[in-house]
PDB file as gemmi writes it, atoms N, CA and C in Angstrom:
CRYST1    1.000    1.000    1.000  90.00  90.00  90.00 P 1                      
ATOM      1  N   UNK A   1      -8.407   3.201 -23.144  1.00  0.00           N  
ATOM      2  CA  UNK A   1      -8.093   5.192 -23.223  1.00  0.00           C  
ATOM      3  C   UNK A   1      -7.207   4.617 -21.606  1.00  0.00           C  
ATOM      4  N   UNK A   2      -6.499   5.179 -21.774  1.00  0.00           N  
ATOM      5  CA  UNK A   2      -5.720   5.016 -20.176  1.00  0.00           C  
ATOM      6  C   UNK A   2      -6.093   5.926 -19.607  1.00  0.00           C  
ATOM      7  N   UNK A   3      -6.052   6.207 -18.043  1.00  0.00           N  
ATOM      8  CA  UNK A   3      -6.182   7.349 -17.728  1.00  0.00           C  
ATOM      9  C   UNK A   3      -4.791   8.264 -16.706  1.00  0.00           C  
ATOM     10  N   UNK A   4      -4.868   9.256 -16.710  1.00  0.00           N  
ATOM     11  CA  UNK A   4      -3.477   9.827 -16.154  1.00  0.00           C  
ATOM     12  C   UNK A   4      -3.343   9.447 -14.322  1.00  0.00           C  
ATOM     13  N   UNK A   5      -2.129   8.599 -14.521  1.00  0.00           N  
ATOM     14  CA  UNK A   5      -1.919   8.042 -13.032  1.00  0.00           C  
ATOM     15  C   UNK A   5      -2.963   8.923 -11.753  1.00  0.00           C  
ATOM     16  N   UNK A   6      -3.151   9.839 -11.765  1.00  0.00           N  
ATOM     17  CA  UNK A   6      -3.553  10.223 -10.625  1.00  0.00           C  
ATOM     18  C   UNK A   6      -4.725  10.249 -10.969  1.00  0.00           C  
ATOM     19  N   UNK A   7      -5.788  10.186 -12.028  1.00  0.00           N  
ATOM     20  CA  UNK A   7      -7.082   9.653 -11.882  1.00  0.00           C  
ATOM     21  C   UNK A   7      -7.107   8.884 -11.634  1.00  0.00           C  
ATOM     22  N   UNK A   8      -6.396   7.702 -11.609  1.00  0.00           N  
ATOM     23  CA  UNK A   8      -6.631   6.139 -11.793  1.00  0.00           C  
ATOM     24  C   UNK A   8      -6.879   5.956 -10.475  1.00  0.00           C  
ATOM     25  N   UNK A   9      -5.714   6.667  -9.494  1.00  0.00           N  
ATOM     26  CA  UNK A   9      -5.905   6.465  -8.380  1.00  0.00           C  
ATOM     27  C   UNK A   9      -6.915   6.734  -7.881  1.00  0.00           C  
ATOM     28  N   UNK A  10      -7.235   8.403  -7.973  1.00  0.00           N  
ATOM     29  CA  UNK A  10      -8.687   8.588  -7.435  1.00  0.00           C  
ATOM     30  C   UNK A  10      -9.660   7.591  -7.944  1.00  0.00           C  
ATOM     31  N   UNK A  11      -9.701   7.382  -8.528  1.00  0.00           N  
ATOM     32  CA  UNK A  11     -10.888   6.346  -9.141  1.00  0.00           C  
ATOM     33  C   UNK A  11     -10.716   5.018  -8.039  1.00  0.00           C  
ATOM     34  N   UNK A  12      -9.583   4.464  -8.026  1.00  0.00           N  
ATOM     35  CA  UNK A  12     -10.163   3.204  -7.011  1.00  0.00           C  
ATOM     36  C   UNK A  12      -9.913   3.416  -5.691  1.00  0.00           C  
ATOM     37  N   UNK A  13      -9.461   4.584  -5.378  1.00  0.00           N  
ATOM     38  CA  UNK A  13      -9.896   5.068  -4.224  1.00  0.00           C  
ATOM     39  C   UNK A  13     -11.138   5.368  -3.363  1.00  0.00           C  
ATOM     40  N   UNK A  14     -11.670   5.875  -4.558  1.00  0.00           N  
ATOM     41  CA  UNK A  14     -13.308   6.170  -4.779  1.00  0.00           C  
ATOM     42  C   UNK A  14     -13.574   4.809  -4.632  1.00  0.00           C  
ATOM     43  N   UNK A  15     -13.853   3.707  -5.626  1.00  0.00           N  
ATOM     44  CA  UNK A  15     -14.310   2.708  -5.606  1.00  0.00           C  
ATOM     45  C   UNK A  15     -14.526   1.955  -3.872  1.00  0.00           C  
ATOM     46  N   UNK A  16     -12.921   1.799  -3.383  1.00  0.00           N  
ATOM     47  CA  UNK A  16     -12.640   1.100  -2.219  1.00  0.00           C  
ATOM     48  C   UNK A  16     -13.233   1.868  -1.227  1.00  0.00           C  
ATOM     49  N   UNK A  17     -13.396   3.422  -1.052  1.00  0.00           N  
ATOM     50  CA  UNK A  17     -14.109   4.261  -0.225  1.00  0.00           C  
ATOM     51  C   UNK A  17     -15.685   4.248  -0.354  1.00  0.00           C  
ATOM     52  N   UNK A  18     -16.412   3.994  -0.999  1.00  0.00           N  
ATOM     53  CA  UNK A  18     -17.434   3.968  -1.784  1.00  0.00           C  
ATOM     54  C   UNK A  18     -18.288   2.390  -1.061  1.00  0.00           C  
ATOM     55  N   UNK A  19     -17.349   1.352  -1.413  1.00  0.00           N  
ATOM     56  CA  UNK A  19     -18.176  -0.010  -1.075  1.00  0.00           C  
ATOM     57  C   UNK A  19     -16.913  -0.395   0.029  1.00  0.00           C  
ATOM     58  N   UNK A  20     -18.225  -0.834   1.329  1.00  0.00           N  
ATOM     59  CA  UNK A  20     -17.481  -1.150   2.390  1.00  0.00           C  
ATOM     60  C   UNK A  20     -16.969  -2.761   2.008  1.00  0.00           C  
ATOM     61  N   UNK A  21     -15.802  -3.576   2.482  1.00  0.00           N  
ATOM     62  CA  UNK A  21     -16.214  -5.146   2.094  1.00  0.00           C  
ATOM     63  C   UNK A  21     -14.747  -5.371   3.275  1.00  0.00           C  
ATOM     64  N   UNK A  22     -14.404  -6.239   3.390  1.00  0.00           N  
ATOM     65  CA  UNK A  22     -13.279  -6.512   4.183  1.00  0.00           C  
ATOM     66  C   UNK A  22     -12.158  -6.400   4.024  1.00  0.00           C  
ATOM     67  N   UNK A  23     -11.594  -5.934   2.653  1.00  0.00           N  
ATOM     68  CA  UNK A  23     -10.636  -5.207   2.199  1.00  0.00           C  
ATOM     69  C   UNK A  23     -10.608  -3.769   2.457  1.00  0.00           C  
ATOM     70  N   UNK A  24     -11.619  -3.310   2.388  1.00  0.00           N  
ATOM     71  CA  UNK A  24     -11.470  -1.891   3.312  1.00  0.00           C  
ATOM     72  C   UNK A  24     -10.640  -1.887   4.801  1.00  0.00           C  
ATOM     73  N   UNK A  25     -12.107  -2.575   5.305  1.00  0.00           N  
ATOM     74  CA  UNK A  25     -12.217  -3.063   6.308  1.00  0.00           C  
ATOM     75  C   UNK A  25     -10.803  -2.378   6.807  1.00  0.00           C  
ATOM     76  N   UNK A  26     -10.175  -4.004   6.681  1.00  0.00           N  
ATOM     77  CA  UNK A  26      -8.692  -3.735   6.664  1.00  0.00           C  
ATOM     78  C   UNK A  26      -7.754  -2.934   6.536  1.00  0.00           C  
ATOM     79  N   UNK A  27      -7.915  -2.711   5.582  1.00  0.00           N  
ATOM     80  CA  UNK A  27      -6.755  -1.229   5.335  1.00  0.00           C  
ATOM     81  C   UNK A  27      -7.109  -0.315   6.673  1.00  0.00           C  
ATOM     82  N   UNK A  28      -8.295   0.145   6.932  1.00  0.00           N  
ATOM     83  CA  UNK A  28      -8.195   1.297   7.293  1.00  0.00           C  
ATOM     84  C   UNK A  28      -7.453   0.873   9.228  1.00  0.00           C  
ATOM     85  N   UNK A  29      -7.617  -0.354   9.238  1.00  0.00           N  
ATOM     86  CA  UNK A  29      -7.348  -1.653  10.412  1.00  0.00           C  
ATOM     87  C   UNK A  29      -5.845  -1.245  10.541  1.00  0.00           C  
ATOM     88  N   UNK A  30      -5.271  -1.557   9.469  1.00  0.00           N  
ATOM     89  CA  UNK A  30      -3.572  -1.244   9.067  1.00  0.00           C  
ATOM     90  C   UNK A  30      -3.528  -0.224   9.267  1.00  0.00           C  
ATOM     91  N   UNK A  31      -4.048   1.490   8.385  1.00  0.00           N  
ATOM     92  CA  UNK A  31      -3.562   2.669   8.823  1.00  0.00           C  
ATOM     93  C   UNK A  31      -3.910   3.035  10.446  1.00  0.00           C  
ATOM     94  N   UNK A  32      -4.804   2.660  10.939  1.00  0.00           N  
ATOM     95  CA  UNK A  32      -4.810   3.388  12.203  1.00  0.00           C  
ATOM     96  C   UNK A  32      -3.899   2.519  13.205  1.00  0.00           C  
ATOM     97  N   UNK A  33      -3.579   0.935  12.816  1.00  0.00           N  
ATOM     98  CA  UNK A  33      -2.465   0.964  13.584  1.00  0.00           C  
ATOM     99  C   UNK A  33      -1.156   1.797  13.382  1.00  0.00           C  
ATOM    100  N   UNK A  34      -1.260   2.230  12.335  1.00  0.00           N  
ATOM    101  CA  UNK A  34       0.335   2.298  11.824  1.00  0.00           C  
ATOM    102  C   UNK A  34       0.447   3.822  12.520  1.00  0.00           C  
ATOM    103  N   UNK A  35      -0.385   4.178  12.365  1.00  0.00           N  
ATOM    104  CA  UNK A  35      -0.872   5.832  12.614  1.00  0.00           C  
ATOM    105  C   UNK A  35      -0.884   5.810  13.952  1.00  0.00           C  
ATOM    106  N   UNK A  36      -0.664   4.188  15.281  1.00  0.00           N  
ATOM    107  CA  UNK A  36      -0.540   4.898  16.403  1.00  0.00           C  
ATOM    108  C   UNK A  36       0.949   4.386  16.615  1.00  0.00           C  
ATOM    109  N   UNK A  37       1.549   3.792  16.407  1.00  0.00           N  
ATOM    110  CA  UNK A  37       2.956   3.540  16.646  1.00  0.00           C  
ATOM    111  C   UNK A  37       4.088   5.092  16.841  1.00  0.00           C  
ATOM    112  N   UNK A  38       4.859   4.561  17.762  1.00  0.00           N  
ATOM    113  CA  UNK A  38       5.492   5.816  18.169  1.00  0.00           C  
ATOM    114  C   UNK A  38       6.340   5.977  16.418  1.00  0.00           C  
ATOM    115  N   UNK A  39       7.141   7.335  16.262  1.00  0.00           N  
ATOM    116  CA  UNK A  39       7.750   7.817  15.107  1.00  0.00           C  
ATOM    117  C   UNK A  39       9.219   6.693  14.565  1.00  0.00           C  
ATOM    118  N   UNK A  40       9.711   5.756  15.609  1.00  0.00           N  
ATOM    119  CA  UNK A  40      10.523   4.690  15.269  1.00  0.00           C  
ATOM    120  C   UNK A  40       9.832   3.468  15.167  1.00  0.00           C  
ATOM    121  N   UNK A  41       8.556   3.135  15.706  1.00  0.00           N  
ATOM    122  CA  UNK A  41       7.685   1.798  14.816  1.00  0.00           C  
ATOM    123  C   UNK A  41       7.449   1.995  13.194  1.00  0.00           C  
ATOM    124  N   UNK A  42       6.887   3.547  12.989  1.00  0.00           N  
ATOM    125  CA  UNK A  42       6.448   3.872  11.892  1.00  0.00           C  
ATOM    126  C   UNK A  42       7.937   3.393  10.849  1.00  0.00           C  
ATOM    127  N   UNK A  43       8.840   4.296  11.462  1.00  0.00           N  
ATOM    128  CA  UNK A  43      10.102   4.193  10.513  1.00  0.00           C  
ATOM    129  C   UNK A  43      10.993   2.406  10.256  1.00  0.00           C  
ATOM    130  N   UNK A  44      10.264   1.680  10.903  1.00  0.00           N  
ATOM    131  CA  UNK A  44      10.708   0.202  10.970  1.00  0.00           C  
ATOM    132  C   UNK A  44       9.909  -0.416  10.305  1.00  0.00           C  
ATOM    133  N   UNK A  45       8.580   0.104  10.073  1.00  0.00           N  
ATOM    134  CA  UNK A  45       7.330  -0.328   9.177  1.00  0.00           C  
ATOM    135  C   UNK A  45       7.981   0.232   7.716  1.00  0.00           C  
ATOM    136  N   UNK A  46       8.264   1.345   7.606  1.00  0.00           N  
ATOM    137  CA  UNK A  46       8.418   2.124   5.534  1.00  0.00           C  
ATOM    138  C   UNK A  46       9.815   1.302   5.467  1.00  0.00           C  
ATOM    139  N   UNK A  47      11.028   1.216   6.340  1.00  0.00           N  
ATOM    140  CA  UNK A  47      11.737   0.611   5.659  1.00  0.00           C  
ATOM    141  C   UNK A  47      11.938  -0.664   5.847  1.00  0.00           C  
ATOM    142  N   UNK A  48      11.164  -1.669   6.503  1.00  0.00           N  
ATOM    143  CA  UNK A  48      10.851  -2.949   5.801  1.00  0.00           C  
ATOM    144  C   UNK A  48      10.140  -3.097   4.545  1.00  0.00           C  
ATOM    145  N   UNK A  49       9.123  -2.221   4.500  1.00  0.00           N  
ATOM    146  CA  UNK A  49       8.262  -1.719   3.495  1.00  0.00           C  
ATOM    147  C   UNK A  49       9.497  -1.583   1.910  1.00  0.00           C  
ATOM    148  N   UNK A  50       9.845  -0.973   2.471  1.00  0.00           N  
ATOM    149  CA  UNK A  50      11.225  -0.451   1.149  1.00  0.00           C  
ATOM    150  C   UNK A  50      12.007  -1.677   0.835  1.00  0.00           C  
ATOM    151  N   UNK A  51      12.763  -2.458   1.892  1.00  0.00           N  
ATOM    152  CA  UNK A  51      12.992  -3.597   1.425  1.00  0.00           C  
ATOM    153  C   UNK A  51      12.204  -4.640   0.983  1.00  0.00           C  
ATOM    154  N   UNK A  52      10.611  -5.194   1.150  1.00  0.00           N  
ATOM    155  CA  UNK A  52      10.314  -5.959   0.602  1.00  0.00           C  
ATOM    156  C   UNK A  52      10.265  -5.548  -1.111  1.00  0.00           C  
ATOM    157  N   UNK A  53       9.791  -3.986  -1.416  1.00  0.00           N  
ATOM    158  CA  UNK A  53       9.766  -3.624  -2.233  1.00  0.00           C  
ATOM    159  C   UNK A  53      11.063  -3.784  -3.641  1.00  0.00           C  
ATOM    160  N   UNK A  54      12.468  -3.688  -2.691  1.00  0.00           N  
ATOM    161  CA  UNK A  54      13.071  -4.146  -3.665  1.00  0.00           C  
ATOM    162  C   UNK A  54      13.169  -5.279  -4.202  1.00  0.00           C  
ATOM    163  N   UNK A  55      13.172  -6.251  -3.363  1.00  0.00           N  
ATOM    164  CA  UNK A  55      13.254  -7.355  -2.822  1.00  0.00           C  
ATOM    165  C   UNK A  55      12.355  -7.849  -3.874  1.00  0.00           C  
ATOM    166  N   UNK A  56      11.139  -7.969  -4.219  1.00  0.00           N  
ATOM    167  CA  UNK A  56      10.220  -7.757  -5.128  1.00  0.00           C  
ATOM    168  C   UNK A  56      10.553  -7.887  -6.390  1.00  0.00           C  
ATOM    169  N   UNK A  57      10.861  -6.770  -6.420  1.00  0.00           N  
ATOM    170  CA  UNK A  57      11.832  -5.725  -7.562  1.00  0.00           C  
ATOM    171  C   UNK A  57      12.596  -6.909  -8.557  1.00  0.00           C  
ATOM    172  N   UNK A  58      13.709  -6.832  -7.456  1.00  0.00           N  
ATOM    173  CA  UNK A  58      14.836  -7.770  -8.288  1.00  0.00           C  
ATOM    174  C   UNK A  58      14.516  -9.385  -8.468  1.00  0.00           C  
ATOM    175  N   UNK A  59      13.711  -9.799  -8.008  1.00  0.00           N  
ATOM    176  CA  UNK A  59      13.112 -11.278  -8.191  1.00  0.00           C  
ATOM    177  C   UNK A  59      12.297 -11.574  -9.223  1.00  0.00           C  
ATOM    178  N   UNK A  60      11.702 -10.484  -9.662  1.00  0.00           N  
ATOM    179  CA  UNK A  60      11.110  -9.845 -10.840  1.00  0.00           C  
ATOM    180  C   UNK A  60      11.650  -9.806 -12.125  1.00  0.00           C  
ATOM    181  N   UNK A  61      13.046  -8.625 -11.818  1.00  0.00           N  
ATOM    182  CA  UNK A  61      13.895  -9.156 -12.947  1.00  0.00           C  
ATOM    183  C   UNK A  61      14.753 -10.404 -13.171  1.00  0.00           C  
ATOM    184  N   UNK A  62      14.901 -11.205 -12.264  1.00  0.00           N  
ATOM    185  CA  UNK A  62      15.338 -12.884 -12.111  1.00  0.00           C  
ATOM    186  C   UNK A  62      14.651 -13.415 -12.981  1.00  0.00           C  
ATOM    187  N   UNK A  63      13.075 -13.530 -12.881  1.00  0.00           N  
ATOM    188  CA  UNK A  63      12.223 -13.870 -13.455  1.00  0.00           C  
ATOM    189  C   UNK A  63      12.003 -13.502 -14.925  1.00  0.00           C  
ATOM    190  N   UNK A  64      12.374 -12.278 -15.647  1.00  0.00           N  
ATOM    191  CA  UNK A  64      11.834 -12.045 -16.491  1.00  0.00           C  
ATOM    192  C   UNK A  64      12.973 -12.466 -17.554  1.00  0.00           C  
TER     193      UNK A  64                                                      
END                                                                             
């Protein structure tokens, strides 16, 4: 049985938060670093991420 997306995300986040591990620590560090950027820096990161996701999706379509 599949969970609704909201429930699935909540479950994954809950597991991550409840268990301290290197991956959790890295995510927290990324969030703090992003939060400390000025608006322009955050915009650049968001644009970069969006472009990266688009390229990955295009490559995935080409591979299939």
